PDB file of C-alpha atoms in Angstrom:
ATOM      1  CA  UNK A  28     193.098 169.272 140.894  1.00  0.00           C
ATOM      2  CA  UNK A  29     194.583 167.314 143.972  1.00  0.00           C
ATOM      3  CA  UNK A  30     193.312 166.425 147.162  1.00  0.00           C
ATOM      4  CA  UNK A  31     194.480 164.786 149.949  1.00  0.00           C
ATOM      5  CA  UNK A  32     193.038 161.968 151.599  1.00  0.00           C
ATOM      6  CA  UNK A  33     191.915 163.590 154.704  1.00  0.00           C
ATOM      7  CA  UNK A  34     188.576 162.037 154.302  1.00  0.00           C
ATOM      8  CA  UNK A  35     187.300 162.110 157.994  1.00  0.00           C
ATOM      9  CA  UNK A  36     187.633 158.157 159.040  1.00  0.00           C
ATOM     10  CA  UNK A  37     187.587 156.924 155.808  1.00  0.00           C
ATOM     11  CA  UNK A  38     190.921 155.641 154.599  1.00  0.00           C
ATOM     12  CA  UNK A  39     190.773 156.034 150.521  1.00  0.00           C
ATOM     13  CA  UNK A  40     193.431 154.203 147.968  1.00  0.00           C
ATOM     14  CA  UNK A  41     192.760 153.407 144.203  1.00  0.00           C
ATOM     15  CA  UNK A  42     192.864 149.741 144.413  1.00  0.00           C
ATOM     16  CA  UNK A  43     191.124 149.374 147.448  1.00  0.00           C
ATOM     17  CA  UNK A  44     187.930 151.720 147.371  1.00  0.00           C
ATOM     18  CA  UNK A  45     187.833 153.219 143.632  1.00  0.00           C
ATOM     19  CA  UNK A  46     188.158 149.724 141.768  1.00  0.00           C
ATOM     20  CA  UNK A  47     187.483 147.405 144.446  1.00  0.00           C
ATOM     21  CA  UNK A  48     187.211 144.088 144.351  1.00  0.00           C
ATOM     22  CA  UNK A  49     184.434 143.248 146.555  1.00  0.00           C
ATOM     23  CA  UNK A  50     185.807 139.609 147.098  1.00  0.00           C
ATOM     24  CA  UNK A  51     189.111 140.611 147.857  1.00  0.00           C
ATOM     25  CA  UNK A  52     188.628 144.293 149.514  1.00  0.00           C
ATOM     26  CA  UNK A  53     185.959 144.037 152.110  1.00  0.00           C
ATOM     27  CA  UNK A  54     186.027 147.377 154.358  1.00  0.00           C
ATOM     28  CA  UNK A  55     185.956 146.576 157.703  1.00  0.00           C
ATOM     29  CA  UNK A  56     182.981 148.883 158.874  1.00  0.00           C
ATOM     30  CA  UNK A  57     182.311 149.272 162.704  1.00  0.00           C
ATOM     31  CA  UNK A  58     179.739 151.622 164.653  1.00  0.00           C
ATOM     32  CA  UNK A  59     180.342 154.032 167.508  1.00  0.00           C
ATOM     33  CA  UNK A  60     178.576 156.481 168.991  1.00  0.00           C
ATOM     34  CA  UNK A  61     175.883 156.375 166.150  1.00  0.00           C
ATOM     35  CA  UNK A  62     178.794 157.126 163.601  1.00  0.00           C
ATOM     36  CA  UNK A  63     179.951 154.613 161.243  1.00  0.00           C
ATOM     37  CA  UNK A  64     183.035 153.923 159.965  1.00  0.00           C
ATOM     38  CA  UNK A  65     184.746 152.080 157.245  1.00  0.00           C
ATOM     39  CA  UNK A  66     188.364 150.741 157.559  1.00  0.00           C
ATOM     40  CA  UNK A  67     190.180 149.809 154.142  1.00  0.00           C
ATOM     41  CA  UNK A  68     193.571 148.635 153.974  1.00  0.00           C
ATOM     42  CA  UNK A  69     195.778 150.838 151.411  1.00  0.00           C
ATOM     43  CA  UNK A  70     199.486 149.616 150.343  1.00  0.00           C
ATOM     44  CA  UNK A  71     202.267 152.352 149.329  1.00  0.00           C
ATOM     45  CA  UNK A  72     205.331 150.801 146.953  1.00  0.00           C
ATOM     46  CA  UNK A  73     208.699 152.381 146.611  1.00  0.00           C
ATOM     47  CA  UNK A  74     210.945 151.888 143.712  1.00  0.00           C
ATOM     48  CA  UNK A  75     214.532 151.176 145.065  1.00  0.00           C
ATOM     49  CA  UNK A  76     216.557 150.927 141.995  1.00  0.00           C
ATOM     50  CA  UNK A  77     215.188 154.041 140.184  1.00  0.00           C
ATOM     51  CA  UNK A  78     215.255 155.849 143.747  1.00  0.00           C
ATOM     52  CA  UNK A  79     211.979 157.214 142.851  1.00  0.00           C
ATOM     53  CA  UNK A  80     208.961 157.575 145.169  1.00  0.00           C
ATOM     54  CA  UNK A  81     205.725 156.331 144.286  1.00  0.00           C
ATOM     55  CA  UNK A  82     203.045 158.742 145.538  1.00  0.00           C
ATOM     56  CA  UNK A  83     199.378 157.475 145.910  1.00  0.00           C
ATOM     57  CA  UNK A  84     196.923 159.008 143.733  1.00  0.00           C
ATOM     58  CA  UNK A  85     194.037 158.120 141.740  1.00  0.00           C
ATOM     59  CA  UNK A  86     191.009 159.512 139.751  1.00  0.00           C
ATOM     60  CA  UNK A  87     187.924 160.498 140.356  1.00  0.00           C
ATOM     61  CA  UNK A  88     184.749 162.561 140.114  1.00  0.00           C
ATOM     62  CA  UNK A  89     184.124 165.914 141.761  1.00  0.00           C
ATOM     63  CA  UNK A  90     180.802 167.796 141.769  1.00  0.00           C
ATOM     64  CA  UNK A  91     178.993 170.546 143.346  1.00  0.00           C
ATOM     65  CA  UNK A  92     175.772 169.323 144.772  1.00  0.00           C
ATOM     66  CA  UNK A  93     174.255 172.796 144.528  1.00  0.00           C
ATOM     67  CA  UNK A  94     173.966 172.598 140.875  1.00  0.00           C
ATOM     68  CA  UNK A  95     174.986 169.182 139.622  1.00  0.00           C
ATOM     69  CA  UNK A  96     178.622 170.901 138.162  1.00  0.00           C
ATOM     70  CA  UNK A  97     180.910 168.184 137.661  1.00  0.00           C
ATOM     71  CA  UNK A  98     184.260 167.409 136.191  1.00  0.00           C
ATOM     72  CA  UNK A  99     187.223 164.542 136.514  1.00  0.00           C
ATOM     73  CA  UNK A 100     189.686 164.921 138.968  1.00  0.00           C
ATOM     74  CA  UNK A 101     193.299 163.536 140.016  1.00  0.00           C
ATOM     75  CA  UNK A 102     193.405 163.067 143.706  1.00  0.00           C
ATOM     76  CA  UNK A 103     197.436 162.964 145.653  1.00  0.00           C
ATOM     77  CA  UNK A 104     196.891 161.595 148.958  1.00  0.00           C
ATOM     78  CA  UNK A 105     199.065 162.629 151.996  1.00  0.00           C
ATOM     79  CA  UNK A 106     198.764 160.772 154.912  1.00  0.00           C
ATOM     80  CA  UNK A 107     200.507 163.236 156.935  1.00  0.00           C
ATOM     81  CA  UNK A 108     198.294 166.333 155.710  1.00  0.00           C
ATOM     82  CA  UNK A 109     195.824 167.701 158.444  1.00  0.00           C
ATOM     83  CA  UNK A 110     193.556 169.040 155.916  1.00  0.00           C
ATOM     84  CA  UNK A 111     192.395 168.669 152.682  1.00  0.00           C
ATOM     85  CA  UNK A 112     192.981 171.156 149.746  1.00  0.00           C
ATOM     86  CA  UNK A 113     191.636 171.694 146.262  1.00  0.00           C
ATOM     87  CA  UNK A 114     192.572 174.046 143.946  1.00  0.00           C
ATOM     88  CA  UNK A 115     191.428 177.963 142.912  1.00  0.00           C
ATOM     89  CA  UNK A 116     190.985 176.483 139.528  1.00  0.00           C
ATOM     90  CA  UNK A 117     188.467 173.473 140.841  1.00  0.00           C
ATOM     91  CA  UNK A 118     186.524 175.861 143.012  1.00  0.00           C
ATOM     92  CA  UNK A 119     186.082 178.137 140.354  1.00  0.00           C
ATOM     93  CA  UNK A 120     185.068 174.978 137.825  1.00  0.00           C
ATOM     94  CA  UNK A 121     182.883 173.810 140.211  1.00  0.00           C
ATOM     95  CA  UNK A 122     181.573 177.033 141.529  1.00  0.00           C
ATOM     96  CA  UNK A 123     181.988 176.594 144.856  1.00  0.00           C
ATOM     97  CA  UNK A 124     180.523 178.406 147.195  1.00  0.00           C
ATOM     98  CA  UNK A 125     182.703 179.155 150.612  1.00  0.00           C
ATOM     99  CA  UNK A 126     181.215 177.750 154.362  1.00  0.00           C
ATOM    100  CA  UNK A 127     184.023 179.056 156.386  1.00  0.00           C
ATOM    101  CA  UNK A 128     187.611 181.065 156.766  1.00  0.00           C
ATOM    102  CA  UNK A 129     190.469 179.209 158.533  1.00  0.00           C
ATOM    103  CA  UNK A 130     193.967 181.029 158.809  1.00  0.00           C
ATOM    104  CA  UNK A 131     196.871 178.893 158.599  1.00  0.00           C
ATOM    105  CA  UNK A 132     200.303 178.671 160.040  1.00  0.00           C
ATOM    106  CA  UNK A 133     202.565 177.813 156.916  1.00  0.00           C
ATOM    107  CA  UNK A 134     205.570 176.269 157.459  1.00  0.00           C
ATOM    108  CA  UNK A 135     208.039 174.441 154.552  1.00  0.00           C
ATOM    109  CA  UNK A 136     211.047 172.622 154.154  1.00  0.00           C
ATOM    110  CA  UNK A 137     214.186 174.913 154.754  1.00  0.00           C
ATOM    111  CA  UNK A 138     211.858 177.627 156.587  1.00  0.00           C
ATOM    112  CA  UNK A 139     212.577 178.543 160.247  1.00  0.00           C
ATOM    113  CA  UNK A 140     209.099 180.683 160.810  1.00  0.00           C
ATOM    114  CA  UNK A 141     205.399 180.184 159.369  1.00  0.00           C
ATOM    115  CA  UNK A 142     203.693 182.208 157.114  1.00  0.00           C
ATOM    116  CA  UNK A 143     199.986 182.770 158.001  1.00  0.00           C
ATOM    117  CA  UNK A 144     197.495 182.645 155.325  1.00  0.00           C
ATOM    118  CA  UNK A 145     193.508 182.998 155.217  1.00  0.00           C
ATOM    119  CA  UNK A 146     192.063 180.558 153.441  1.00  0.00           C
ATOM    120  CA  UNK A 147     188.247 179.615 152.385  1.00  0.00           C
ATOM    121  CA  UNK A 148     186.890 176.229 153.355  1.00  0.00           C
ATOM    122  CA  UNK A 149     184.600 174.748 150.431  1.00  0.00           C
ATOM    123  CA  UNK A 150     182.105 171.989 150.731  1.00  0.00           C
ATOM    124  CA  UNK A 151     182.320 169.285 147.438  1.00  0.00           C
ATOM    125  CA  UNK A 152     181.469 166.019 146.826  1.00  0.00           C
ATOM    126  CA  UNK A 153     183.527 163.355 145.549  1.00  0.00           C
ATOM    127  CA  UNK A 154     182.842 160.014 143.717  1.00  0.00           C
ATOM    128  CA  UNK A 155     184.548 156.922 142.106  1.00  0.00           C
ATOM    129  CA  UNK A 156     184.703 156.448 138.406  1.00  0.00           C
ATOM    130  CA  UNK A 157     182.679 153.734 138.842  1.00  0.00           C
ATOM    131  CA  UNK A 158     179.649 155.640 140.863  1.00  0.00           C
ATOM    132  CA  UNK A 159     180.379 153.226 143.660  1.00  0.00           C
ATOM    133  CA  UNK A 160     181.445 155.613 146.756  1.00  0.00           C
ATOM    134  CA  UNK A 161     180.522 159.288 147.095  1.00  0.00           C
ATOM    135  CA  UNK A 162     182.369 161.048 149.583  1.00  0.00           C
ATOM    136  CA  UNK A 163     181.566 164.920 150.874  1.00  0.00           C
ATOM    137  CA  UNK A 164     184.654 166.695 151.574  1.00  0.00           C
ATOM    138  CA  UNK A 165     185.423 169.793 153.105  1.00  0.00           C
ATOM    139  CA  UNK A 166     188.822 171.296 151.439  1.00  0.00           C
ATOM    140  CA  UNK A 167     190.737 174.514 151.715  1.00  0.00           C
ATOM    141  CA  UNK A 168     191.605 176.174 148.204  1.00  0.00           C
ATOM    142  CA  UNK A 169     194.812 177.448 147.547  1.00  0.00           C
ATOM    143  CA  UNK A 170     196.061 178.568 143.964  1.00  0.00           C
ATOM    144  CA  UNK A 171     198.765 175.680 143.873  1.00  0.00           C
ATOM    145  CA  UNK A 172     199.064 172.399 146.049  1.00  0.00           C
ATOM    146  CA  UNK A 173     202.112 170.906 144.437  1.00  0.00           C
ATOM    147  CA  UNK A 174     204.615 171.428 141.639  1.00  0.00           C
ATOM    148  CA  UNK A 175     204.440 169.121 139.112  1.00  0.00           C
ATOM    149  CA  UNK A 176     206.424 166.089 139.796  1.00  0.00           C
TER     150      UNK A 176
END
């Protein structure tokens, strides 16, 4: 399973929130509007002599709260992503039960039109290996987010 890290206002990077240090990692929270949000810093590293990129992911747990299903996950975060997916094979794990339909305008590298494509929207919940953070998410599924890389 991946995910992307659109996590409402929470920013979300392995180092920082996962296994933070509390020391060195304070989130900056702040309050508006009776909404609270935390602000962590994240830090992406390229590799310049294998001219490789280095993509951000990390592990974690994902659960149904319905019914206390729960497995370990590998989360890919895209910062440019405006939603967050999951796959068929997570939603079915988890038994997921769909809260909405959104149809989507697809459109990849090389393609000059978009593809539109219904998707369900799923409601999960997401925490660090360490039980520190949980995190609800709502994610579209979709029977492959990436190839392997």
């Amino acid at each position: 399973m991946q995910a992307t890290n659109n996590l409402g206002n929470r920013r979300i990077h392995r180092r920082s929130t996962w296994e933070r240090n509390k020391e060195l990692h304070k989130p900056n929270t702040t309050e508006k509007d009776g909404e609270s949000t935390e602000e962590i810093k994240t830090t992406t590293t390229t590799d310049q002599q294998r001219s490789s990129v280095l993509l951000q992911m990390t592990t974690a747990y994902a659960y149904n709260n319905a019914d206390s299903k729960r497995t370990k996950i590998r989360m890919l975060f895209d910062s440019g992503s405006q939603r967050s997916y999951i796959t068929n094979e997570l939603k079915e794990k988890l038994d997921l039960k769909p809260i909405k339909q959104e149809t989507l305008n697809l459109n990849t590298f090389g393609e000059e039109g978009f593809k539109r494509q219904k998707c369900d929207m799923f409601s999960l919940q997401l925490q660090g290996e360490d039980g520190e953070l949980d995190i609800e998410l709502s994610a579209l599924a979709f029977p492959v987010i990436c190839s392997p890389v």
